[in-house]
Every structure is written in C-alpha cells, then in structure tokens.
PDB file of C-alpha atoms in Angstrom:
ATOM      1  CA  MET A  18      16.320 -14.587 -15.243  1.00 55.00           C
ATOM      2  CA  SER A  19      15.646 -15.484 -11.617  1.00 75.00           C
ATOM      3  CA  SER A  20      12.401 -14.694  -9.818  1.00 92.00           C
ATOM      4  CA  LEU A  21      11.979 -11.630  -7.616  1.00 96.00           C
ATOM      5  CA  TYR A  22      10.927 -13.884  -4.724  1.00 97.00           C
ATOM      6  CA  SER A  23      11.632 -17.539  -4.160  1.00 96.00           C
ATOM      7  CA  CYS A  24       9.790 -19.068  -1.191  1.00 96.00           C
ATOM      8  CA  LYS A  25      10.934 -22.567  -0.274  1.00 96.00           C
ATOM      9  CA  LYS A  26       9.342 -25.073   2.111  1.00 96.00           C
ATOM     10  CA  LEU A  27       7.723 -22.492   4.375  1.00 97.00           C
ATOM     11  CA  ILE A  28       6.353 -23.875   7.634  1.00 96.00           C
ATOM     12  CA  LYS A  29       4.425 -21.852  10.202  1.00 96.00           C
ATOM     13  CA  TYR A  30       3.033 -22.858  13.590  1.00 94.00           C
ATOM     14  CA  PHE A  31       1.178 -20.863  16.218  1.00 90.00           C
ATOM     15  CA  TYR A  32       2.364 -22.614  19.341  1.00 87.00           C
ATOM     16  CA  LYS A  33       1.632 -26.259  18.418  1.00 87.00           C
ATOM     17  CA  THR A  34      -1.059 -25.505  15.858  1.00 91.00           C
ATOM     18  CA  LYS A  35       0.018 -25.823  12.243  1.00 92.00           C
ATOM     19  CA  VAL A  36      -0.930 -22.887  10.043  1.00 93.00           C
ATOM     20  CA  PHE A  37       0.701 -24.230   6.870  1.00 93.00           C
ATOM     21  CA  GLU A  38       3.696 -26.339   5.920  1.00 93.00           C
ATOM     22  CA  ASN A  39       5.967 -27.054   2.976  1.00 93.00           C
ATOM     23  CA  ILE A  40       4.711 -24.166   0.853  1.00 95.00           C
ATOM     24  CA  SER A  41       6.978 -23.340  -2.084  1.00 96.00           C
ATOM     25  CA  PHE A  42       6.416 -20.830  -4.869  1.00 96.00           C
ATOM     26  CA  ASP A  43       8.115 -18.097  -6.886  1.00 97.00           C
ATOM     27  CA  ILE A  44       6.953 -14.541  -7.567  1.00 97.00           C
ATOM     28  CA  GLU A  45       8.103 -12.819 -10.727  1.00 96.00           C
ATOM     29  CA  LYS A  46       9.064  -9.159 -10.950  1.00 95.00           C
ATOM     30  CA  ASN A  47       6.395  -6.808 -12.342  1.00 94.00           C
ATOM     31  CA  SER A  48       3.611  -9.285 -11.652  1.00 95.00           C
ATOM     32  CA  ILE A  49       0.300  -9.453  -9.804  1.00 95.00           C
ATOM     33  CA  PHE A  50       0.410 -12.399  -7.411  1.00 96.00           C
ATOM     34  CA  GLN A  51      -2.614 -13.542  -5.410  1.00 95.00           C
ATOM     35  CA  ILE A  52      -2.686 -15.469  -2.138  1.00 95.00           C
ATOM     36  CA  LYS A  53      -6.030 -17.198  -1.883  1.00 92.00           C
ATOM     37  CA  GLY A  54      -7.684 -19.255   0.845  1.00 90.00           C
ATOM     38  CA  GLN A  55     -10.512 -19.454   3.304  1.00 89.00           C
ATOM     39  CA  ASN A  56     -10.397 -17.610   6.627  1.00 88.00           C
ATOM     40  CA  GLY A  57      -7.851 -19.135   8.975  1.00 88.00           C
ATOM     41  CA  THR A  58      -5.646 -20.675   6.300  1.00 92.00           C
ATOM     42  CA  GLY A  59      -2.795 -18.228   6.945  1.00 94.00           C
ATOM     43  CA  LYS A  60      -3.085 -15.656   4.149  1.00 96.00           C
ATOM     44  CA  THR A  61      -2.211 -12.699   6.383  1.00 96.00           C
ATOM     45  CA  THR A  62       0.568 -14.653   8.068  1.00 96.00           C
ATOM     46  CA  LEU A  63       2.134 -15.568   4.737  1.00 97.00           C
ATOM     47  CA  LEU A  64       1.989 -11.959   3.550  1.00 97.00           C
ATOM     48  CA  LYS A  65       3.654 -10.795   6.763  1.00 96.00           C
ATOM     49  CA  ILE A  66       6.438 -13.341   6.287  1.00 96.00           C
ATOM     50  CA  ILE A  67       7.078 -12.076   2.762  1.00 97.00           C
ATOM     51  CA  ALA A  68       6.889  -8.477   4.008  1.00 96.00           C
ATOM     52  CA  GLY A  69       9.584  -9.197   6.596  1.00 93.00           C
ATOM     53  CA  LEU A  70       7.244  -8.596   9.533  1.00 93.00           C
ATOM     54  CA  ASP A  71       7.091 -12.195  10.790  1.00 94.00           C
ATOM     55  CA  THR A  72      10.385 -13.982  11.358  1.00 92.00           C
ATOM     56  CA  ASP A  73       9.098 -16.943  13.376  1.00 94.00           C
ATOM     57  CA  PHE A  74       8.872 -19.549  10.624  1.00 95.00           C
ATOM     58  CA  GLU A  75      10.843 -22.339   9.011  1.00 95.00           C
ATOM     59  CA  GLY A  76      12.035 -22.358   5.422  1.00 95.00           C
ATOM     60  CA  ASN A  77      13.601 -19.700   3.231  1.00 95.00           C
ATOM     61  CA  VAL A  78      12.400 -16.551   1.505  1.00 95.00           C
ATOM     62  CA  LEU A  79      14.794 -15.191  -1.096  1.00 95.00           C
ATOM     63  CA  TYR A  80      14.430 -11.685  -2.501  1.00 95.00           C
ATOM     64  CA  LYS A  81      16.585 -10.947  -5.526  1.00 93.00           C
ATOM     65  CA  ASP A  82      18.469 -14.181  -4.785  1.00 92.00           C
ATOM     66  CA  SER A  83      19.402 -13.124  -1.239  1.00 90.00           C
ATOM     67  CA  LYS A  84      17.885 -14.245   2.040  1.00 88.00           C
ATOM     68  CA  LEU A  85      15.205 -11.815   3.080  1.00 82.00           C
ATOM     69  CA  PHE A  86      16.796 -10.831   6.373  1.00 76.00           C
ATOM     70  CA  ASN A  87      20.397 -10.401   5.230  1.00 80.00           C
ATOM     71  CA  ASP A  88      19.740  -6.668   4.888  1.00 84.00           C
ATOM     72  CA  LYS A  89      16.313  -6.134   6.424  1.00 83.00           C
ATOM     73  CA  ALA A  90      16.598  -2.341   6.652  1.00 84.00           C
ATOM     74  CA  SER A  91      17.193  -1.993   2.913  1.00 88.00           C
ATOM     75  CA  TYR A  92      14.471  -4.505   2.111  1.00 92.00           C
ATOM     76  CA  LEU A  93      11.843  -2.673   4.149  1.00 87.00           C
ATOM     77  CA  LYS A  94      12.500   0.451   2.080  1.00 86.00           C
ATOM     78  CA  GLU A  95      11.479  -1.431  -1.052  1.00 92.00           C
ATOM     79  CA  VAL A  96       8.207  -2.914   0.177  1.00 94.00           C
ATOM     80  CA  PHE A  97       5.052  -1.651   1.845  1.00 92.00           C
ATOM     81  CA  PHE A  98       2.590  -3.851   3.719  1.00 94.00           C
ATOM     82  CA  LEU A  99      -1.020  -2.728   3.951  1.00 93.00           C
ATOM     83  CA  SER A 100      -3.125  -4.453   6.606  1.00 92.00           C
ATOM     84  CA  ALA A 101      -6.692  -5.593   5.972  1.00 90.00           C
ATOM     85  CA  ILE A 102      -8.187  -3.238   8.561  1.00 85.00           C
ATOM     86  CA  PRO A 103      -7.276   0.464   8.237  1.00 84.00           C
ATOM     87  CA  SER A 104      -5.674   1.897  11.364  1.00 84.00           C
ATOM     88  CA  PHE A 105      -5.526   5.628  12.051  1.00 87.00           C
ATOM     89  CA  TYR A 106      -5.726   8.095  14.929  1.00 89.00           C
ATOM     90  CA  GLU A 107      -9.479   8.259  15.392  1.00 93.00           C
ATOM     91  CA  ASP A 108      -9.705  11.763  16.885  1.00 95.00           C
ATOM     92  CA  LEU A 109      -7.539  13.354  14.203  1.00 93.00           C
ATOM     93  CA  THR A 110      -8.772  14.517  10.824  1.00 93.00           C
ATOM     94  CA  VAL A 111      -7.743  12.880   7.577  1.00 88.00           C
ATOM     95  CA  ASP A 112      -5.346  15.760   6.920  1.00 86.00           C
ATOM     96  CA  GLU A 113      -3.809  15.487  10.403  1.00 89.00           C
ATOM     97  CA  ASN A 114      -3.320  11.748   9.978  1.00 86.00           C
ATOM     98  CA  PHE A 115      -1.629  12.273   6.620  1.00 82.00           C
ATOM     99  CA  ASN A 116       0.680  14.915   8.089  1.00 83.00           C
ATOM    100  CA  PHE A 117       1.610  12.629  10.975  1.00 84.00           C
ATOM    101  CA  LEU A 118       2.386   9.725   8.657  1.00 79.00           C
ATOM    102  CA  ASN A 119       4.476  12.015   6.501  1.00 79.00           C
ATOM    103  CA  ASN A 120       6.973  12.234   9.365  1.00 80.00           C
ATOM    104  CA  PHE A 121       7.992   8.674   8.482  1.00 79.00           C
ATOM    105  CA  TYR A 122       7.843   8.758   4.684  1.00 76.00           C
ATOM    106  CA  ASP A 123       9.283  11.206   2.172  1.00 69.00           C
ATOM    107  CA  ILE A 124       6.263  11.638  -0.079  1.00 67.00           C
ATOM    108  CA  ASN A 125       4.184  14.332  -1.730  1.00 61.00           C
ATOM    109  CA  MET A 126       1.182  14.740   0.556  1.00 59.00           C
ATOM    110  CA  ASN A 127      -0.905  16.522  -2.073  1.00 59.00           C
ATOM    111  CA  LYS A 128      -0.374  13.541  -4.342  1.00 57.00           C
ATOM    112  CA  THR A 129      -1.436  11.262  -1.490  1.00 57.00           C
ATOM    113  CA  LYS A 130      -4.730  13.031  -0.960  1.00 54.00           C
ATOM    114  CA  ASN A 131      -5.631  13.249  -4.625  1.00 54.00           C
ATOM    115  CA  ASN A 132      -4.445  10.015  -6.204  1.00 61.00           C
ATOM    116  CA  LEU A 133      -6.838   7.239  -7.197  1.00 61.00           C
ATOM    117  CA  PHE A 134      -9.594   8.135  -4.716  1.00 73.00           C
ATOM    118  CA  ASP A 135     -10.977  11.569  -3.807  1.00 72.00           C
ATOM    119  CA  CYS A 136      -9.570  12.052  -0.306  1.00 77.00           C
ATOM    120  CA  GLU A 137      -9.424  15.830  -0.646  1.00 78.00           C
ATOM    121  CA  SER A 138     -13.188  16.122  -0.154  1.00 83.00           C
ATOM    122  CA  ILE A 139     -12.972  14.497   3.299  1.00 87.00           C
ATOM    123  CA  LYS A 140      -9.615  15.856   4.453  1.00 86.00           C
ATOM    124  CA  ASP A 141     -11.141  17.910   7.299  1.00 92.00           C
ATOM    125  CA  LYS A 142     -13.271  15.087   8.691  1.00 94.00           C
ATOM    126  CA  LYS A 143     -12.214  13.104  11.741  1.00 94.00           C
ATOM    127  CA  ILE A 144     -11.423   9.471  11.098  1.00 93.00           C
ATOM    128  CA  LYS A 145     -13.996   8.292  13.638  1.00 94.00           C
ATOM    129  CA  ASN A 146     -16.740   9.892  11.542  1.00 95.00           C
ATOM    130  CA  LEU A 147     -15.827   8.105   8.317  1.00 92.00           C
ATOM    131  CA  SER A 148     -17.322   4.963   6.842  1.00 91.00           C
ATOM    132  CA  ASP A 149     -15.303   1.757   6.468  1.00 91.00           C
ATOM    133  CA  GLY A 150     -15.112   2.394   2.735  1.00 89.00           C
ATOM    134  CA  GLN A 151     -13.744   5.910   3.192  1.00 90.00           C
ATOM    135  CA  ARG A 152     -11.136   4.639   5.651  1.00 90.00           C
ATOM    136  CA  LYS A 153     -10.041   2.011   3.162  1.00 90.00           C
ATOM    137  CA  LYS A 154      -9.690   4.568   0.374  1.00 87.00           C
ATOM    138  CA  ILE A 155      -7.498   6.770   2.569  1.00 87.00           C
ATOM    139  CA  GLN A 156      -5.325   3.800   3.497  1.00 88.00           C
ATOM    140  CA  LEU A 157      -4.903   2.733  -0.134  1.00 88.00           C
ATOM    141  CA  SER A 158      -4.154   6.278  -1.316  1.00 84.00           C
ATOM    142  CA  PHE A 159      -1.393   6.637   1.239  1.00 83.00           C
ATOM    143  CA  ALA A 160       0.202   3.302   0.284  1.00 85.00           C
ATOM    144  CA  ILE A 161       0.178   4.189  -3.410  1.00 83.00           C
ATOM    145  CA  ALA A 162       1.771   7.591  -2.766  1.00 80.00           C
ATOM    146  CA  ILE A 163       4.659   5.940  -0.913  1.00 84.00           C
ATOM    147  CA  ASN A 164       5.429   4.243  -4.239  1.00 86.00           C
ATOM    148  CA  PRO A 165       7.435   1.177  -3.138  1.00 91.00           C
ATOM    149  CA  ASN A 166       8.810  -1.389  -5.566  1.00 94.00           C
ATOM    150  CA  VAL A 167       6.620  -4.083  -4.014  1.00 97.00           C
ATOM    151  CA  PHE A 168       3.072  -3.552  -2.765  1.00 96.00           C
ATOM    152  CA  ILE A 169       1.820  -6.151  -0.279  1.00 97.00           C
ATOM    153  CA  PHE A 170      -1.927  -5.787   0.248  1.00 96.00           C
ATOM    154  CA  ASP A 171      -3.951  -7.812   2.751  1.00 96.00           C
ATOM    155  CA  GLU A 172      -7.578  -7.939   1.505  1.00 93.00           C
ATOM    156  CA  PRO A 173      -7.348  -4.594  -0.354  1.00 93.00           C
ATOM    157  CA  PHE A 174     -10.864  -4.864  -1.795  1.00 91.00           C
ATOM    158  CA  ASN A 175     -12.561  -5.114   1.606  1.00 89.00           C
ATOM    159  CA  PHE A 176     -15.101  -2.343   2.321  1.00 89.00           C
ATOM    160  CA  LEU A 177     -14.971  -0.965  -1.238  1.00 89.00           C
ATOM    161  CA  ASP A 178     -18.054  -0.488  -3.396  1.00 88.00           C
ATOM    162  CA  VAL A 179     -18.187  -1.816  -6.966  1.00 88.00           C
ATOM    163  CA  GLU A 180     -16.973   1.427  -8.541  1.00 88.00           C
ATOM    164  CA  SER A 181     -14.029   1.706  -6.151  1.00 87.00           C
ATOM    165  CA  ARG A 182     -13.122  -1.959  -6.652  1.00 89.00           C
ATOM    166  CA  ASN A 183     -12.977  -1.355 -10.389  1.00 88.00           C
ATOM    167  CA  GLU A 184     -10.830   1.752  -9.897  1.00 87.00           C
ATOM    168  CA  LEU A 185      -8.401  -0.191  -7.727  1.00 89.00           C
ATOM    169  CA  SER A 186      -8.357  -3.092 -10.196  1.00 89.00           C
ATOM    170  CA  ASN A 187      -7.420  -0.736 -13.010  1.00 88.00           C
ATOM    171  CA  TYR A 188      -4.738   0.811 -10.826  1.00 88.00           C
ATOM    172  CA  PHE A 189      -3.226  -2.626 -10.166  1.00 91.00           C
ATOM    173  CA  THR A 190      -2.729  -2.997 -13.912  1.00 91.00           C
ATOM    174  CA  ASN A 191      -1.216   0.488 -14.065  1.00 90.00           C
ATOM    175  CA  LEU A 192       1.218  -0.346 -11.265  1.00 91.00           C
ATOM    176  CA  LYS A 193       2.290  -3.547 -13.007  1.00 93.00           C
ATOM    177  CA  ASN A 194       2.811  -1.669 -16.263  1.00 93.00           C
ATOM    178  CA  ASN A 195       5.058   0.746 -14.350  1.00 92.00           C
ATOM    179  CA  ASN A 196       7.375  -2.023 -13.172  1.00 94.00           C
ATOM    180  CA  LYS A 197       5.787  -2.584  -9.781  1.00 96.00           C
ATOM    181  CA  THR A 198       5.074  -5.943  -8.162  1.00 97.00           C
ATOM    182  CA  ILE A 199       1.787  -6.517  -6.349  1.00 97.00           C
ATOM    183  CA  LEU A 200       1.079  -9.267  -3.828  1.00 97.00           C
ATOM    184  CA  PHE A 201      -2.418  -9.418  -2.440  1.00 96.00           C
ATOM    185  CA  SER A 202      -4.795 -11.683  -0.578  1.00 95.00           C
ATOM    186  CA  ASP A 203      -8.453 -11.900  -1.473  1.00 87.00           C
ATOM    187  CA  ASN A 204     -11.105 -14.392  -0.451  1.00 79.00           C
ATOM    188  CA  SER A 205     -14.022 -12.877  -2.354  1.00 71.00           C
ATOM    189  CA  GLN A 206     -15.711 -14.548  -5.297  1.00 64.00           C
ATOM    190  CA  VAL A 207     -15.824 -11.293  -7.265  1.00 64.00           C
ATOM    191  CA  SER A 208     -13.908 -11.280 -10.537  1.00 67.00           C
ATOM    192  CA  HIS A 209     -11.179  -8.677 -11.012  1.00 74.00           C
ATOM    193  CA  GLU A 210     -10.595  -6.318 -13.909  1.00 71.00           C
ATOM    194  CA  PHE A 211      -6.931  -7.289 -14.107  1.00 80.00           C
ATOM    195  CA  THR A 212      -4.973 -10.401 -15.028  1.00 84.00           C
ATOM    196  CA  ILE A 213      -3.476 -12.339 -12.138  1.00 89.00           C
ATOM    197  CA  SER A 214       0.031 -13.465 -13.046  1.00 90.00           C
ATOM    198  CA  ASP A 215       0.103 -16.375 -10.608  1.00 92.00           C
ATOM    199  CA  MET A 216      -1.302 -17.466  -7.276  1.00 92.00           C
ATOM    200  CA  VAL A 217      -0.954 -19.828  -4.349  1.00 94.00           C
ATOM    201  CA  ASN A 218      -4.134 -21.317  -2.876  1.00 91.00           C
ATOM    202  CA  LEU A 219      -3.739 -22.144   0.814  1.00 92.00           C
ATOM    203  CA  ASP A 220      -6.886 -24.270   0.709  1.00 86.00           C
ATOM    204  CA  ASN A 221      -4.856 -26.817  -1.230  1.00 78.00           C
ATOM    205  CA  VAL A 222      -1.855 -27.132   1.090  1.00 69.00           C
TER     206      VAL A 222
END
C-alpha cells in the first residue's frame, strides 16, 4: 500500500538563501510524524509546504498518489494547519472568537469549548487577558473540533505546562487510533507520552 504523503527532492530558498534542499521522505496514513530541527532550519516552512500553504518550492509532494495541487480545494478540506503562535481577535472574548471562526467551519461549538482542555471556564474572558498557555489550549481545542483527516501542528507543545503536554500527548495517540494522521514540529528535549511513527531531522540535511 502506498504512503499517504510522498515528498521527493524538496528544495526551498528565501531569495538566494537556501532553507533546505533535496529532502525526501514518506508519511504513512494513521501515523504520528515529527519534523525536528533547530530554529531556522525550515520546520515551519516544510509544514506549510505539506499543508498546501507554500507553493514556492521545487520538488514534488504527492498526497494519495496525486500531486498536492491538482485539486487544492478538496485537499484543504482534509487538512488543518495550526501555527505555532495562536492568533485571535484580542478584544473579543473566547466565546466570540469561537462563534466568528464557526462561520468558516461546520463544527459543534459546544464540543470545541469542552474537548481536551477546559475552555468553558474562560469563555467570557477577552483574549488579551489570557495567558499564553490558555491561548494555546483554545487554539488546540478548536483544531481538534474541526476534525480533519490530517492534523498539521507547528510547535503544538509551546506554552503548555507539564499536565497539559501530557493531555495533548495522550490525545495524539487517541487521534492516531481513530485513523487520523498527525504531523508536528517540536524542538524541545522533553520526551512525549506517545510513539512517533517516523521523523525527518532538518539538522541532518
């Protein structure tokens, strides 16, 4: 059976500065795949390429044996990219932000506010008054409620305390067991409570 993703000879430059070149790897369906590397090695860039958000590169990315951009609209319905830094409307409450985002996604908002992390307890607080950890929990809860086939997380463990990291780690395993595929970047030295299926280390390319 073929891989879910097949990335072949990927090359990326910012102007004349090389970010990475000749990267090739496969990602299996229902797996947890890590992109590792020091700051500046191109982890976020590589995730954005796989997510279909960066088209300025050389090489090929195949998804289900087809070129990624043959049917970009359909592909984007199957994946969800979560940036490293949570972004919300600062002067709106958590509830108001959720309701705004629900205009773009057909999801159960009650499920969003109650899954994994306890967002219900802070739903009436303005985003600007929340800690970095609370912002991250809201962002992760929303992504999980969207329920895509492929989750693409950029530094998902940033800003989380030990308990929340463990909760998210356990949820990664749960997602995998429910036929989801998880791609994530992480540069921390903290061990995870889940088994990584495979990885690419950009420090070695």
